[in-house]
Amino acid sequence: MKILIDLTILADNFSGIERYALNMSLNLIKNNQHEFFLLFKEKVYCDFEKINSANVHKVVVKRCNKLLFNLFRLPRQLNKFHVDCYLFLAFPPPLFFRKQGIVTTIHDLCCWDCPETMTIKSKTYFRACYKSAIKKSKTIITVSNFSKKRIIEKFLCDEQKIKICYSAITKKFDVIELTEEEKEKLKLKYSLPEKFILSLSTIEPRKNLGLLISAYDDLVAEGSDSICDLVLAGRFGWKEKELFSAMGEELKSKVHFIGFVDEDDISKIYNMAQIFVFPSKYEGFGLPPLEAMACGTVVLSSDAASLPEVLGDAAIYFQSQNKEHLKNCIKESLNLENDKKGVLLKKGQARILCYQWHTEADKLLNIIENMQNS
């Protein structure tokens, strides 16, 4: 079978969706019974540079304006290929692309469920793309039962058309004994405080960082002894200026926006954190809390959308949008007795074993093979 995978998205921003496309592809192409065509933007992504298997073909498409690329250049390139499956692992296929054998991944329906967290242009574009993808795709892949249910409810489509292939974490996320020298280098590189509460996500409204900052501000004002500094990691998305403008000067000295964290450093920073807080309003899956669990860090999460499904009993939950409950849970998390903390961390280590890239890639390949035989 010939399978084309669109990986042009790896040249742009890098978040959970891109990580899903990257790791799923790396595991799919280990199967040498099929022929794979990998499509990149501007250059071959670094993780694929050393792959020289005879069944893997790498194709590079020249970069241009992002909208023009997605509307015109990408579909023109895709139309040059005659394959059995056109696989889109991050975002839906271009609006003007029509072929037999399209498999689309829809991670969530944020553009309908949380439209206020998106720009008008993004909301409109993704709504059009998802509607088109549902009609022209042979199969829809999604990442949780929550998202599957929402897709069926929204589009009234056949349940059999929607298949679940979970996200997962890589082996680099693990408990690490960092030396003092390593810690100092990271503190210097990212201006990290001695002790900190960590949250990692794209800095945009859906991640609900405003609620976390407000809860943290109250805790600082109350003089809670256990409250250390707050570190917010991740690339800036949109509407982030509102977060800065709402903060007073005293609070700004205790809240650290450290920006995008290099891949080699993420696991180390998870390990250094006192606790990890994930206040998101809406997630199709929610990868960072699992990564933090793998690194032996206590996870505090909102109870929104897919998060209880994904994290199970290995996290401490607060009621989404409830600031008082979040404050209490932060204090509880920071003051956990050793035996209770040990039980929670053990549950976290067991939970991450439920999500393995090779297992999910095998599942996806089986779906594609069955699709061809049907």
Coordinates of C-alpha atoms in Angstrom, one line a residue:
M1 CA 0.0 0.0 0.0
K2 CA 1.1 3.6 -0.7
I3 CA 0.5 6.1 2.1
L4 CA 1.2 9.8 1.9
I5 CA 1.6 11.7 5.2
D6 CA 1.3 15.5 5.3
L7 CA 4.1 16.7 7.6
T8 CA 4.3 20.3 6.3
I9 CA 2.9 21.5 9.6
L10 CA 6.2 20.6 11.4
A11 CA 7.8 23.6 9.8
D12 CA 5.5 26.0 11.7
N13 CA 4.5 26.1 15.4
F14 CA 5.2 23.0 17.6
S15 CA 2.7 22.0 20.1
G16 CA 0.8 18.8 21.1
I17 CA -0.9 18.5 17.7
E18 CA 2.5 18.7 15.8
R19 CA 4.0 16.3 18.3
Y20 CA 1.2 13.8 17.6
A21 CA 1.9 14.0 13.8
L22 CA 5.7 13.6 14.4
N23 CA 5.6 10.6 16.7
M24 CA 2.8 8.8 14.9
S25 CA 4.7 9.2 11.6
L26 CA 8.0 8.0 13.1
N27 CA 6.3 4.8 14.3
L28 CA 4.2 4.2 11.2
I29 CA 7.2 4.2 8.8
K30 CA 8.9 1.5 10.8
N31 CA 6.5 -0.9 9.0
N32 CA 8.4 -1.8 5.8
Q33 CA 5.5 -3.7 4.2
H34 CA 4.1 -0.4 2.9
E35 CA 5.5 2.6 0.9
F36 CA 5.4 6.0 2.6
F37 CA 5.6 9.4 1.0
L38 CA 6.4 12.1 3.6
L39 CA 5.6 15.7 2.6
F40 CA 7.6 18.5 4.3
K41 CA 7.7 22.3 4.1
E42 CA 11.0 24.1 3.2
K43 CA 13.2 21.2 4.4
V44 CA 13.1 17.7 5.8
Y45 CA 12.3 17.8 9.5
C46 CA 15.4 16.9 11.6
D47 CA 14.0 13.7 13.1
F48 CA 13.6 12.2 9.6
E49 CA 16.9 13.3 8.1
K50 CA 18.8 10.1 8.9
I51 CA 16.0 7.8 7.8
N52 CA 17.1 6.1 4.5
S53 CA 14.7 3.2 4.2
A54 CA 13.9 2.2 0.7
N55 CA 10.2 2.3 1.4
V56 CA 10.3 5.9 2.7
H57 CA 10.3 8.8 0.3
K58 CA 10.8 12.4 1.4
V59 CA 9.4 15.3 -0.6
V60 CA 10.0 19.0 0.2
V61 CA 7.6 21.8 -0.8
K62 CA 8.7 25.4 -0.9
R63 CA 7.3 27.7 1.8
C64 CA 5.1 30.7 1.1
N65 CA 2.4 32.7 2.9
K66 CA 0.7 30.2 5.3
L67 CA -2.9 30.7 4.0
L68 CA -1.8 30.6 0.4
F69 CA 0.3 27.5 1.1
N70 CA -2.7 25.7 2.6
L71 CA -5.2 26.8 0.0
F72 CA -3.2 26.4 -3.2
R73 CA 0.4 25.2 -3.0
L74 CA -0.2 22.2 -0.8
P75 CA -3.2 20.8 -2.7
R76 CA -1.3 21.3 -6.0
Q77 CA 1.5 19.2 -4.6
L78 CA -0.8 16.6 -3.2
N79 CA -2.5 16.1 -6.5
K80 CA 0.8 15.0 -8.1
F81 CA 0.7 11.8 -6.0
H82 CA -1.5 8.7 -6.7
V83 CA -1.5 6.8 -3.5
D84 CA -4.0 4.6 -1.6
C85 CA -4.1 6.8 1.5
Y86 CA -3.7 10.5 2.1
L87 CA -3.1 10.9 5.8
F88 CA -3.5 14.2 7.7
L89 CA -2.3 13.8 11.3
A90 CA -2.4 17.4 12.6
F91 CA -4.8 19.5 10.7
P92 CA -7.6 18.7 8.1
P93 CA -6.8 18.5 4.4
P94 CA -6.8 21.7 2.3
L95 CA -10.3 22.9 1.3
F96 CA -9.6 22.5 -2.4
F97 CA -8.2 19.0 -2.2
R98 CA -10.4 16.1 -3.3
K99 CA -9.2 12.5 -3.6
Q100 CA -10.2 9.0 -2.7
G101 CA -8.6 7.5 0.5
I102 CA -8.4 10.6 2.7
V103 CA -7.9 10.0 6.4
T104 CA -8.2 13.1 8.6
T105 CA -7.3 13.6 12.3
I106 CA -9.6 15.9 14.1
H107 CA -8.2 16.5 17.6
D108 CA -11.0 18.6 19.0
L109 CA -13.9 20.9 18.0
C110 CA -12.5 24.0 19.7
C111 CA -13.7 26.2 16.9
W112 CA -17.3 25.3 17.9
D113 CA -17.0 24.5 21.6
C114 CA -14.7 27.4 22.6
P115 CA -15.0 30.0 19.7
E116 CA -14.3 32.9 22.1
T117 CA -10.7 31.6 22.5
M118 CA -9.9 31.9 18.8
T119 CA -9.4 34.7 16.4
I120 CA -12.3 35.2 14.0
K121 CA -10.2 34.2 11.0
S122 CA -9.0 31.0 12.6
K123 CA -12.4 30.0 13.8
T124 CA -14.0 30.6 10.3
Y125 CA -11.2 28.8 8.5
F126 CA -11.2 25.7 10.7
R127 CA -15.0 25.4 10.7
A128 CA -14.9 25.3 6.9
C129 CA -12.0 22.8 6.9
Y130 CA -13.6 20.4 9.4
K131 CA -17.0 20.5 7.6
S132 CA -15.2 19.7 4.3
A133 CA -13.1 17.0 5.9
I134 CA -16.1 15.1 7.4
K135 CA -17.6 14.9 3.9
K136 CA -14.6 13.9 1.9
S137 CA -12.7 11.7 4.3
K138 CA -13.0 7.9 4.2
T139 CA -12.1 7.8 7.9
I140 CA -11.8 10.3 10.7
I141 CA -9.2 9.8 13.5
T142 CA -9.6 11.4 16.8
V143 CA -7.7 11.3 20.1
S144 CA -10.2 10.6 22.8
N145 CA -13.7 9.3 23.5
F146 CA -14.7 12.9 24.4
S147 CA -13.7 14.2 21.0
K148 CA -15.3 11.2 19.2
K149 CA -18.6 11.9 21.0
R150 CA -18.5 15.6 20.1
I151 CA -17.7 14.9 16.4
I152 CA -20.7 12.5 16.2
E153 CA -23.0 15.0 18.0
K154 CA -21.9 17.9 15.8
F155 CA -21.9 16.3 12.4
L156 CA -24.4 13.4 13.0
C157 CA -22.0 11.1 11.2
D158 CA -21.8 7.3 11.4
E159 CA -20.0 6.2 14.6
Q160 CA -18.1 3.6 12.6
K161 CA -16.4 6.4 10.6
I162 CA -14.7 7.8 13.7
K163 CA -11.8 5.9 15.1
I164 CA -9.7 6.7 18.2
C165 CA -5.9 6.7 18.2
Y166 CA -4.6 8.2 21.4
S167 CA -1.7 10.5 21.8
A168 CA 1.2 9.3 23.9
I169 CA 4.6 10.3 25.4
T170 CA 8.1 9.5 24.3
K171 CA 10.7 7.8 26.5
K172 CA 12.6 11.1 27.0
F173 CA 9.9 12.1 29.6
D174 CA 11.2 10.3 32.7
V175 CA 12.3 10.8 36.3
I176 CA 15.8 12.4 36.1
E177 CA 18.3 13.0 38.9
L178 CA 19.6 16.4 37.9
T179 CA 23.0 17.5 39.2
E180 CA 23.3 21.0 40.8
E181 CA 25.3 22.1 37.8
E182 CA 22.5 21.1 35.4
K183 CA 19.9 22.8 37.5
E184 CA 22.0 26.0 37.5
K185 CA 22.4 26.0 33.8
L186 CA 18.6 25.7 33.3
K187 CA 17.9 28.4 35.8
L188 CA 20.3 30.7 34.0
K189 CA 19.0 29.8 30.5
Y190 CA 15.3 30.3 31.3
S191 CA 15.6 32.7 34.3
L192 CA 14.0 30.1 36.6
P193 CA 13.5 30.7 40.3
E194 CA 14.8 28.3 43.0
K195 CA 11.4 26.6 43.5
F196 CA 8.4 27.0 41.2
I197 CA 4.9 25.8 40.3
L198 CA 4.9 25.0 36.5
S199 CA 2.3 25.3 33.8
L200 CA 3.2 24.5 30.2
S201 CA 1.0 25.2 27.2
T202 CA 0.6 27.7 24.3
I203 CA -0.1 31.1 25.8
E204 CA -3.7 31.6 24.5
P205 CA -7.2 31.9 26.0
R206 CA -8.3 28.3 25.8
K207 CA -5.5 27.3 28.2
N208 CA -7.1 29.4 30.9
L209 CA -3.9 30.8 32.3
G210 CA -5.8 34.0 33.4
L211 CA -7.6 31.9 36.0
L212 CA -4.4 30.3 37.3
I213 CA -2.7 33.8 37.5
S214 CA -5.7 35.2 39.4
A215 CA -5.8 32.3 41.8
Y216 CA -2.0 32.5 42.3
D217 CA -2.3 36.3 42.9
D218 CA -4.9 35.7 45.7
L219 CA -2.6 33.1 47.3
V220 CA 0.4 35.4 47.3
A221 CA -1.8 38.2 48.8
E222 CA -3.0 35.9 51.5
G223 CA 0.6 35.2 52.4
S224 CA 0.5 31.4 52.1
D225 CA 3.9 30.2 53.3
S226 CA 4.1 27.3 50.8
I227 CA 3.5 29.4 47.7
C228 CA 6.6 29.5 45.5
D229 CA 7.0 31.4 42.2
L230 CA 4.9 30.5 39.2
V231 CA 6.5 29.6 35.9
L232 CA 4.5 29.7 32.6
A233 CA 6.2 27.9 29.8
G234 CA 5.2 27.7 26.1
R235 CA 5.1 29.7 22.9
F236 CA 2.9 32.8 22.7
G237 CA -0.3 32.3 20.7
W238 CA -2.8 35.1 20.7
K239 CA -4.5 37.5 23.2
E240 CA -1.6 37.1 25.5
K241 CA -1.3 40.8 26.1
E242 CA -4.4 40.7 28.3
L243 CA -2.5 38.5 30.7
F244 CA 0.3 41.0 31.1
S245 CA -1.9 44.0 31.4
A246 CA -4.0 42.4 34.3
M247 CA -0.9 41.9 36.4
G248 CA 0.5 44.3 39.0
E249 CA 4.2 45.0 39.3
E250 CA 4.6 42.9 42.5
L251 CA 2.9 39.9 40.8
K252 CA 5.1 40.2 37.7
S253 CA 8.1 39.6 39.9
K254 CA 6.7 36.2 40.9
V255 CA 5.2 35.1 37.6
H256 CA 7.8 34.1 35.0
F257 CA 6.9 33.8 31.3
I258 CA 9.8 31.8 30.0
G259 CA 8.6 31.2 26.4
F260 CA 9.2 28.2 24.2
V261 CA 11.3 25.5 25.9
D262 CA 13.8 23.5 23.8
E263 CA 12.9 19.8 23.4
D264 CA 16.0 18.6 25.3
D265 CA 15.0 20.7 28.3
I266 CA 11.3 20.1 28.7
S267 CA 11.7 16.9 30.7
K268 CA 14.3 18.5 33.0
I269 CA 12.1 21.4 33.8
Y270 CA 9.1 19.1 34.6
N271 CA 11.5 17.3 37.0
M272 CA 12.5 20.5 38.7
A273 CA 8.9 21.7 39.3
Q274 CA 7.2 21.4 42.7
I275 CA 3.9 20.7 41.1
F276 CA 2.4 21.0 37.5
V277 CA -0.9 22.8 37.0
F278 CA -3.0 22.5 33.9
P279 CA -6.0 24.8 34.0
S280 CA -7.2 24.4 30.4
K281 CA -10.9 25.0 29.6
Y282 CA -10.9 22.5 26.8
E283 CA -8.7 19.7 25.5
G284 CA -9.1 17.0 22.9
F285 CA -6.5 15.0 24.7
G286 CA -4.1 17.0 26.9
L287 CA -0.5 15.9 26.6
P288 CA 1.5 18.1 29.1
P289 CA 0.0 16.6 32.3
L290 CA 0.9 13.1 31.1
E291 CA 4.5 14.3 30.4
A292 CA 4.7 15.8 33.9
M293 CA 3.4 12.5 35.4
A294 CA 6.1 10.6 33.5
C295 CA 8.7 12.9 35.1
G296 CA 7.5 12.2 38.6
T297 CA 5.7 15.5 39.2
V298 CA 2.4 15.9 41.0
V299 CA -0.3 17.0 38.5
L300 CA -3.2 19.4 39.3
S301 CA -5.7 19.6 36.4
S302 CA -9.0 21.1 35.6
D303 CA -11.9 18.6 35.2
A304 CA -12.8 20.0 31.7
A305 CA -13.5 18.0 28.5
S306 CA -11.2 15.0 28.0
L307 CA -8.8 15.5 30.9
P308 CA -10.4 13.1 33.4
E309 CA -10.7 10.5 30.7
V310 CA -7.0 10.8 29.9
L311 CA -5.5 11.3 33.3
G312 CA -7.7 8.9 35.3
D313 CA -7.1 8.8 39.0
A314 CA -3.5 9.9 38.7
A315 CA -4.2 13.7 39.0
I316 CA -5.7 16.1 41.5
Y317 CA -8.7 17.8 39.9
F318 CA -10.2 21.2 40.4
Q319 CA -13.6 22.3 39.1
S320 CA -13.0 24.1 35.8
Q321 CA -13.5 27.9 36.1
N322 CA -13.8 27.7 39.9
K323 CA -11.0 29.9 41.3
E324 CA -11.6 29.1 45.0
H325 CA -11.4 25.4 44.3
L326 CA -8.2 25.9 42.3
K327 CA -6.6 27.9 45.1
N328 CA -7.4 25.1 47.6
C329 CA -6.1 22.4 45.3
I330 CA -2.8 24.3 44.8
K331 CA -2.3 24.5 48.5
E332 CA -3.2 20.8 48.9
S333 CA -0.8 19.8 46.1
L334 CA 2.1 21.7 47.6
N335 CA 1.5 20.3 51.0
L336 CA 0.9 16.6 50.3
E337 CA 2.2 14.2 52.9
N338 CA 4.9 11.9 51.5
D339 CA 2.8 8.8 51.6
K340 CA -0.1 10.4 49.7
K341 CA 2.3 12.0 47.2
G342 CA 4.0 8.6 46.7
V343 CA 0.6 6.9 45.9
L344 CA -0.3 9.7 43.4
L345 CA 3.1 9.5 41.7
K346 CA 2.8 5.7 41.4
K347 CA -0.6 6.1 39.8
G348 CA 1.0 8.5 37.4
Q349 CA 3.6 6.0 36.3
A350 CA 1.0 3.4 35.8
R351 CA -1.2 5.8 33.8
I352 CA 1.4 6.7 31.2
L353 CA 1.8 3.0 30.3
C354 CA -1.7 3.2 28.8
Y355 CA -0.4 5.5 26.1
Q356 CA 2.4 4.1 23.8
W357 CA 3.2 5.5 20.4
H358 CA 4.0 2.1 18.8
T359 CA 0.6 0.7 20.0
E360 CA -1.3 3.7 18.6
A361 CA 0.6 3.6 15.3
D362 CA -0.1 -0.1 14.9
K363 CA -3.8 0.7 15.6
L364 CA -3.8 3.4 13.0
L365 CA -2.1 1.3 10.4
N366 CA -4.7 -1.5 11.0
I367 CA -7.5 1.1 10.5
I368 CA -5.9 2.2 7.1
E369 CA -5.5 -1.4 6.0
N370 CA -9.1 -2.3 6.9
M371 CA -10.2 0.8 5.1
Q372 CA -8.5 -0.4 1.9
N373 CA -10.1 -3.8 2.2
S374 CA -13.6 -2.5 2.7

